PDB file of C-alpha atoms and ligand atoms in Angstrom:
ATOM      1  CA  MET A   1      88.932 111.773  42.576  1.00 54.00           C
ATOM      2  CA  SER A   2      85.823 111.717  40.807  1.00 54.00           C
ATOM      3  CA  SER A   3      84.743 114.585  38.888  1.00 58.00           C
ATOM      4  CA  GLU A   4      80.663 114.330  39.517  1.00 82.00           C
ATOM      5  CA  ASP A   5      79.417 117.255  39.821  1.00 93.00           C
ATOM      6  CA  LEU A   6      79.247 118.813  43.412  1.00 97.00           C
ATOM      7  CA  ARG A   7      76.365 118.108  45.713  1.00 98.00           C
ATOM      8  CA  VAL A   8      74.695 121.311  46.698  1.00 98.00           C
ATOM      9  CA  ALA A   9      71.928 121.013  49.698  1.00 98.00           C
ATOM     10  CA  THR A  10      69.035 124.020  49.951  1.00 98.00           C
ATOM     11  CA  ILE A  11      67.534 124.401  53.840  1.00 98.00           C
ATOM     12  CA  VAL A  12      64.801 126.908  54.128  1.00 98.00           C
ATOM     13  CA  GLY A  13      65.064 127.397  57.630  1.00 97.00           C
ATOM     14  CA  SER A  14      61.622 128.993  57.959  1.00 97.00           C
ATOM     15  CA  VAL A  15      58.730 126.832  58.964  1.00 97.00           C
ATOM     16  CA  ARG A  16      55.785 129.070  60.359  1.00 96.00           C
ATOM     17  CA  ASN A  17      52.722 129.168  59.033  1.00 95.00           C
ATOM     18  CA  GLY A  18      52.072 131.964  56.535  1.00 93.00           C
ATOM     19  CA  ARG A  19      55.665 132.185  55.905  1.00 95.00           C
ATOM     20  CA  PHE A  20      57.813 134.539  53.516  1.00 93.00           C
ATOM     21  CA  GLY A  21      60.937 131.780  53.503  1.00 94.00           C
ATOM     22  CA  HIS A  22      59.747 129.476  50.598  1.00 91.00           C
ATOM     23  CA  HIS A  23      59.313 132.206  47.913  1.00 92.00           C
ATOM     24  CA  VAL A  24      62.885 133.234  49.156  1.00 94.00           C
ATOM     25  CA  GLY A  25      63.344 129.297  48.808  1.00 95.00           C
ATOM     26  CA  ALA A  26      61.874 128.577  45.600  1.00 93.00           C
ATOM     27  CA  TRP A  27      64.057 131.816  44.153  1.00 93.00           C
ATOM     28  CA  VAL A  28      67.454 129.966  45.644  1.00 95.00           C
ATOM     29  CA  ASP A  29      66.795 127.029  43.843  1.00 94.00           C
ATOM     30  CA  LYS A  30      65.526 128.025  40.444  1.00 92.00           C
ATOM     31  CA  GLN A  31      68.958 129.836  40.433  1.00 92.00           C
ATOM     32  CA  LEU A  32      70.771 127.155  41.245  1.00 93.00           C
ATOM     33  CA  SER A  33      68.843 124.433  39.083  1.00 91.00           C
ATOM     34  CA  GLN A  34      70.704 126.171  36.328  1.00 90.00           C
ATOM     35  CA  ALA A  35      74.417 125.892  37.466  1.00 89.00           C
ATOM     36  CA  SER A  36      76.164 122.331  37.226  1.00 91.00           C
ATOM     37  CA  VAL A  37      75.320 120.985  40.720  1.00 95.00           C
ATOM     38  CA  ASP A  38      73.387 117.874  42.000  1.00 96.00           C
ATOM     39  CA  LEU A  39      70.750 119.525  43.812  1.00 97.00           C
ATOM     40  CA  ASP A  40      68.923 118.425  47.049  1.00 97.00           C
ATOM     41  CA  MET A  41      66.147 120.770  48.505  1.00 97.00           C
ATOM     42  CA  ILE A  42      65.091 120.507  51.878  1.00 97.00           C
ATOM     43  CA  ASP A  43      62.460 122.436  53.223  1.00 97.00           C
ATOM     44  CA  LEU A  44      62.083 121.867  57.057  1.00 97.00           C
ATOM     45  CA  ALA A  45      58.570 122.438  57.389  1.00 96.00           C
ATOM     46  CA  ASP A  46      58.090 119.089  55.631  1.00 96.00           C
ATOM     47  CA  LEU A  47      60.334 117.808  58.455  1.00 94.00           C
ATOM     48  CA  SER A  48      59.592 116.891  62.281  1.00 89.00           C
ATOM     49  CA  PHE A  49      62.234 116.575  63.952  1.00 85.00           C
ATOM     50  CA  PRO A  50      62.063 115.259  68.265  1.00 74.00           C
ATOM     51  CA  ASP A  51      62.471 117.485  71.143  1.00 70.00           C
ATOM     52  CA  THR A  52      65.170 115.277  72.413  1.00 64.00           C
ATOM     53  CA  MET A  53      68.243 113.975  70.999  1.00 61.00           C
ATOM     54  CA  ASP A  54      66.776 110.380  70.602  1.00 62.00           C
ATOM     55  CA  ALA A  55      66.687 108.819  67.410  1.00 73.00           C
ATOM     56  CA  HIS A  56      64.042 109.774  64.500  1.00 82.00           C
ATOM     57  CA  PRO A  57      63.474 108.868  61.249  1.00 87.00           C
ATOM     58  CA  ASP A  58      63.526 112.644  59.698  1.00 90.00           C
ATOM     59  CA  ALA A  59      66.713 113.514  61.751  1.00 90.00           C
ATOM     60  CA  ALA A  60      68.450 110.590  60.548  1.00 91.00           C
ATOM     61  CA  SER A  61      67.181 111.321  56.819  1.00 93.00           C
ATOM     62  CA  PHE A  62      67.970 114.837  57.097  1.00 96.00           C
ATOM     63  CA  ALA A  63      71.762 113.860  58.285  1.00 95.00           C
ATOM     64  CA  GLU A  64      72.416 111.903  55.858  1.00 96.00           C
ATOM     65  CA  ARG A  65      71.544 114.297  52.964  1.00 97.00           C
ATOM     66  CA  ILE A  66      73.847 116.722  54.976  1.00 98.00           C
ATOM     67  CA  GLY A  67      76.261 113.546  54.986  1.00 97.00           C
ATOM     68  CA  ARG A  68      76.038 113.543  50.609  1.00 98.00           C
ATOM     69  CA  ALA A  69      76.171 117.059  50.844  1.00 98.00           C
ATOM     70  CA  ASP A  70      79.482 118.680  49.481  1.00 98.00           C
ATOM     71  CA  ALA A  71      78.031 122.132  50.136  1.00 98.00           C
ATOM     72  CA  VAL A  72      74.658 123.854  52.079  1.00 98.00           C
ATOM     73  CA  ILE A  73      73.002 127.030  51.476  1.00 98.00           C
ATOM     74  CA  VAL A  74      71.224 127.749  54.579  1.00 98.00           C
ATOM     75  CA  ILE A  75      67.975 130.100  53.759  1.00 98.00           C
ATOM     76  CA  THR A  76      67.405 132.288  57.039  1.00 98.00           C
ATOM     77  CA  PRO A  77      64.788 134.914  58.079  1.00 98.00           C
ATOM     78  CA  GLU A  78      65.922 136.946  61.141  1.00 98.00           C
ATOM     79  CA  TYR A  79      63.427 136.696  64.190  1.00 97.00           C
ATOM     80  CA  ASN A  80      64.591 138.849  67.433  1.00 97.00           C
ATOM     81  CA  HIS A  81      68.257 139.393  65.588  1.00 98.00           C
ATOM     82  CA  SER A  82      68.851 135.753  65.117  1.00 98.00           C
ATOM     83  CA  PHE A  83      67.821 132.894  62.877  1.00 98.00           C
ATOM     84  CA  PRO A  84      64.227 130.571  64.289  1.00 98.00           C
ATOM     85  CA  GLY A  85      64.720 127.885  66.797  1.00 96.00           C
ATOM     86  CA  PRO A  86      63.444 125.241  64.163  1.00 95.00           C
ATOM     87  CA  LEU A  87      66.776 125.686  62.130  1.00 97.00           C
ATOM     88  CA  LYS A  88      68.983 125.231  65.652  1.00 96.00           C
ATOM     89  CA  THR A  89      67.141 122.352  65.873  1.00 93.00           C
ATOM     90  CA  ALA A  90      67.838 120.727  62.939  1.00 95.00           C
ATOM     91  CA  ILE A  91      71.583 121.846  62.717  1.00 96.00           C
ATOM     92  CA  ASP A  92      72.152 120.581  66.212  1.00 94.00           C
ATOM     93  CA  THR A  93      70.544 117.167  65.159  1.00 92.00           C
ATOM     94  CA  VAL A  94      73.259 116.871  63.010  1.00 94.00           C
ATOM     95  CA  ARG A  95      77.247 116.253  63.862  1.00 94.00           C
ATOM     96  CA  ASP A  96      80.381 114.507  62.046  1.00 96.00           C
ATOM     97  CA  GLU A  97      78.019 115.303  58.329  1.00 97.00           C
ATOM     98  CA  TRP A  98      79.081 119.544  58.848  1.00 98.00           C
ATOM     99  CA  ARG A  99      82.656 118.665  59.054  1.00 98.00           C
ATOM    100  CA  ALA A 100      84.504 120.105  56.547  1.00 98.00           C
ATOM    101  CA  LYS A 101      81.788 121.284  54.753  1.00 98.00           C
ATOM    102  CA  ALA A 102      81.266 124.317  52.952  1.00 98.00           C
ATOM    103  CA  VAL A 103      78.084 126.669  54.271  1.00 98.00           C
ATOM    104  CA  GLY A 104      76.945 129.742  52.443  1.00 98.00           C
ATOM    105  CA  PHE A 105      73.603 131.838  53.212  1.00 98.00           C
ATOM    106  CA  VAL A 106      70.741 133.898  51.953  1.00 98.00           C
ATOM    107  CA  SER A 107      68.969 135.811  54.148  1.00 98.00           C
ATOM    108  CA  TYR A 108      66.200 138.391  54.918  1.00 97.00           C
ATOM    109  CA  GLY A 109      64.503 140.428  57.016  1.00 95.00           C
ATOM    110  CA  GLY A 110      63.983 144.370  57.555  1.00 93.00           C
ATOM    111  CA  MET A 111      66.779 146.957  56.697  1.00 91.00           C
ATOM    112  CA  ALA A 112      69.143 144.558  58.269  1.00 94.00           C
ATOM    113  CA  GLY A 113      68.264 142.192  55.474  1.00 96.00           C
ATOM    114  CA  GLY A 114      68.760 139.149  58.001  1.00 98.00           C
ATOM    115  CA  LEU A 115      72.281 139.911  58.787  1.00 98.00           C
ATOM    116  CA  ARG A 116      72.721 139.184  62.122  1.00 98.00           C
ATOM    117  CA  ALA A 117      70.739 135.802  61.764  1.00 98.00           C
ATOM    118  CA  VAL A 118      73.922 135.154  59.500  1.00 98.00           C
ATOM    119  CA  GLU A 119      75.995 136.331  62.076  1.00 98.00           C
ATOM    120  CA  ALA A 120      74.900 134.484  64.421  1.00 98.00           C
ATOM    121  CA  LEU A 121      74.740 131.106  62.203  1.00 98.00           C
ATOM    122  CA  ARG A 122      78.529 131.643  61.534  1.00 98.00           C
ATOM    123  CA  LEU A 123      79.038 131.137  65.331  1.00 98.00           C
ATOM    124  CA  VAL A 124      77.391 127.635  64.987  1.00 98.00           C
ATOM    125  CA  PHE A 125      78.900 126.449  62.220  1.00 98.00           C
ATOM    126  CA  ALA A 126      82.357 127.444  63.461  1.00 98.00           C
ATOM    127  CA  GLU A 127      81.600 124.923  66.249  1.00 98.00           C
ATOM    128  CA  LEU A 128      80.640 122.289  63.911  1.00 98.00           C
ATOM    129  CA  HIS A 129      84.106 122.625  61.879  1.00 98.00           C
ATOM    130  CA  ALA A 130      82.159 123.346  58.660  1.00 98.00           C
ATOM    131  CA  VAL A 131      83.573 126.445  56.385  1.00 98.00           C
ATOM    132  CA  THR A 132      81.107 129.554  56.168  1.00 98.00           C
ATOM    133  CA  VAL A 133      81.310 131.542  53.025  1.00 98.00           C
ATOM    134  CA  ARG A 134      82.223 135.421  53.804  1.00 98.00           C
ATOM    135  CA  ASP A 135      80.005 136.604  50.927  1.00 98.00           C
ATOM    136  CA  THR A 136      76.204 136.456  51.411  1.00 97.00           C
ATOM    137  CA  VAL A 137      72.745 137.374  49.511  1.00 97.00           C
ATOM    138  CA  SER A 138      70.438 139.111  52.375  1.00 97.00           C
ATOM    139  CA  LEU A 139      67.212 140.423  50.970  1.00 95.00           C
ATOM    140  CA  HIS A 140      66.054 143.557  52.463  1.00 92.00           C
ATOM    141  CA  ASN A 141      62.490 143.886  52.993  1.00 90.00           C
ATOM    142  CA  PRO A 142      61.154 141.975  50.467  1.00 87.00           C
ATOM    143  CA  TRP A 143      57.894 141.561  50.968  1.00 83.00           C
ATOM    144  CA  GLY A 144      56.552 144.234  49.456  1.00 74.00           C
ATOM    145  CA  PRO A 145      58.333 144.145  45.788  1.00 68.00           C
ATOM    146  CA  ALA A 146      57.752 140.454  45.726  1.00 64.00           C
ATOM    147  CA  ALA A 147      53.868 141.338  46.231  1.00 65.00           C
ATOM    148  CA  ASP A 148      53.706 143.413  43.077  1.00 68.00           C
ATOM    149  CA  PRO A 149      53.939 141.989  39.833  1.00 63.00           C
ATOM    150  CA  GLU A 150      54.981 144.968  38.586  1.00 65.00           C
ATOM    151  CA  VAL A 151      58.478 144.982  40.048  1.00 67.00           C
ATOM    152  CA  GLU A 152      61.304 142.052  39.396  1.00 68.00           C
ATOM    153  CA  TYR A 153      62.291 140.729  42.964  1.00 71.00           C
ATOM    154  CA  PRO A 154      64.841 139.717  44.071  1.00 80.00           C
ATOM    155  CA  ASP A 155      65.842 142.283  41.386  1.00 83.00           C
ATOM    156  CA  GLN A 156      69.117 142.278  39.474  1.00 86.00           C
ATOM    157  CA  ALA A 157      71.618 143.138  42.393  1.00 90.00           C
ATOM    158  CA  ALA A 158      70.435 140.194  44.488  1.00 92.00           C
ATOM    159  CA  GLY A 159      70.970 137.629  41.473  1.00 93.00           C
ATOM    160  CA  GLU A 160      74.380 138.930  40.950  1.00 95.00           C
ATOM    161  CA  ALA A 161      74.948 138.420  45.052  1.00 97.00           C
ATOM    162  CA  LEU A 162      73.791 134.965  44.449  1.00 97.00           C
ATOM    163  CA  ARG A 163      76.129 134.224  41.730  1.00 96.00           C
ATOM    164  CA  THR A 164      79.204 135.374  43.741  1.00 97.00           C
ATOM    165  CA  MET A 165      78.419 133.742  46.240  1.00 98.00           C
ATOM    166  CA  THR A 166      77.460 130.559  44.540  1.00 97.00           C
ATOM    167  CA  ARG A 167      81.047 130.557  42.563  1.00 97.00           C
ATOM    168  CA  GLN A 168      82.448 131.152  46.253  1.00 98.00           C
ATOM    169  CA  LEU A 169      80.818 128.337  47.821  1.00 98.00           C
ATOM    170  CA  LEU A 170      81.376 125.965  45.025  1.00 97.00           C
ATOM    171  CA  TRP A 171      85.013 127.164  45.072  1.00 98.00           C
ATOM    172  CA  TRP A 172      84.572 125.737  48.931  1.00 98.00           C
ATOM    173  CA  ALA A 173      82.968 122.981  48.210  1.00 98.00           C
ATOM    174  CA  SER A 174      85.507 121.813  45.370  1.00 98.00           C
ATOM    175  CA  ALA A 175      88.565 121.896  47.402  1.00 98.00           C
ATOM    176  CA  LEU A 176      87.108 120.141  50.460  1.00 98.00           C
ATOM    177  CA  ARG A 177      85.721 117.727  48.444  1.00 98.00           C
ATOM    178  CA  ILE A 178      89.194 117.250  47.814  1.00 97.00           C
ATOM    179  CA  ALA A 179      90.835 117.805  50.651  1.00 98.00           C
ATOM    180  CA  ARG A 180      88.562 115.212  52.258  1.00 97.00           C
ATOM    181  CA  HIS A 181      89.241 112.597  49.988  1.00 96.00           C
ATOM    182  CA  VAL A 182      93.004 113.016  49.987  1.00 97.00           C
ATOM    183  CA  ASP A 183      93.196 113.118  53.920  1.00 96.00           C
ATOM    184  CA  PRO A 184      89.918 112.779  55.873  1.00 95.00           C
ATOM    185  CA  TYR A 185      89.333 115.814  58.601  1.00 95.00           C
ATOM    186  CA  PRO A 186      90.624 114.682  61.796  1.00 94.00           C
ATOM    187  CA  SER A 187      88.089 114.690  64.112  1.00 81.00           C
TER     188      SER A 187
HETATM  189  C1  LIG B 201      59.354 136.405  66.004  1.00 58.08           C
HETATM  190  C2  LIG B 201      59.935 137.389  64.460  1.00 58.08           C
HETATM  191  C3  LIG B 201      61.162 138.365  64.815  1.00 58.08           C
HETATM  192  C4  LIG B 201      61.132 138.856  64.335  1.00 58.08           C
HETATM  193  N1  LIG B 201      62.292 139.621  64.410  1.00 58.08           N
HETATM  194  C5  LIG B 201      62.953 140.249  63.586  1.00 58.08           C
HETATM  195  C6  LIG B 201      64.646 140.870  63.489  1.00 58.08           C
HETATM  196  O1  LIG B 201      64.949 141.320  64.627  1.00 58.08           O
HETATM  197  N2  LIG B 201      65.156 142.105  62.879  1.00 58.08           N
HETATM  198  C7  LIG B 201      64.080 142.053  61.140  1.00 58.08           C
HETATM  199  O2  LIG B 201      64.684 142.245  60.386  1.00 58.08           O
HETATM  200  N3  LIG B 201      63.066 141.009  61.061  1.00 58.08           N
HETATM  201  C8  LIG B 201      62.130 140.475  62.151  1.00 58.08           C
HETATM  202  N4  LIG B 201      61.073 139.705  62.127  1.00 58.08           N
HETATM  203  C9  LIG B 201      60.586 139.633  60.341  1.00 58.08           C
HETATM  204  C10 LIG B 201      61.225 138.644  59.761  1.00 58.08           C
HETATM  205  O3  LIG B 201      62.168 138.688  59.883  1.00 58.08           O
HETATM  206  C11 LIG B 201      59.906 138.508  58.331  1.00 58.08           C
HETATM  207  O4  LIG B 201      58.665 138.177  59.291  1.00 58.08           O
HETATM  208  C12 LIG B 201      60.340 137.503  57.807  1.00 58.08           C
HETATM  209  O5  LIG B 201      59.607 137.116  57.025  1.00 58.08           O
HETATM  210  C13 LIG B 201      60.647 136.195  58.841  1.00 58.08           C
HETATM  211  O6  LIG B 201      60.447 134.832  57.933  1.00 58.08           O
HETATM  212  P1  LIG B 201      59.337 133.665  57.742  1.00 58.08           P
HETATM  213  O7  LIG B 201      58.044 134.492  56.935  1.00 58.08           O
HETATM  214  O8  LIG B 201      60.031 133.144  56.423  1.00 58.08           O
HETATM  215  O9  LIG B 201      58.925 133.090  58.684  1.00 58.08           O
HETATM  216  C14 LIG B 201      60.955 139.128  63.000  1.00 58.08           C
HETATM  217  C15 LIG B 201      59.747 138.124  62.824  1.00 58.08           C
HETATM  218  C16 LIG B 201      59.688 137.305  63.772  1.00 58.08           C
HETATM  219  C17 LIG B 201      58.022 136.164  62.714  1.00 58.08           C
END
């Protein structure tokens, strides 16, 4: 079994003009870049997905990147108590590559901090045979503090939550990588 660094893909799941999501993505990527992982930062705004399930270069490349990853961190806002449609399209473009992979979440939104989007995503990833990590990072009303240069945001508590989630994610990623190697996941 190779001892090479675990491969972690981060996905920024919001694509709309004026989105806040890329700030959250940049924060996550900066924190993760301090860990000994092979990081692949995927911004869905850089990709275009087909409105059919037909082959498409961006969809194929996205599937290949998920296939390479041992773990994925999905960064999602909450839209109407769920997650964005383009994120669902991207997830649905991939199938077997999700199997027996570890998936963690960083969410943001109003008072609920995007947690309803995360709970909706757990159902989707269960269907895809992925393993979602119990602990999450949720940012509540992050817009104001982020715009104030006097305020450190995400704050220390968010940073600690991200470290905890990442430790759990990497534990699962390592265990699942070994398990996939020893005995391929049954399809
Ligand atoms: C269509 C839409 C629906 C939203 N619904 C919710 C919601 O149900 N709960 C919530 O806390 N925030 C909601 N929000 C606020 C978003 O979480 C917030 O605008 C966030 O910044 C969106 O992420 P983005 O800027 O990266 O697109 C909604 C925003 C939009 C645009």
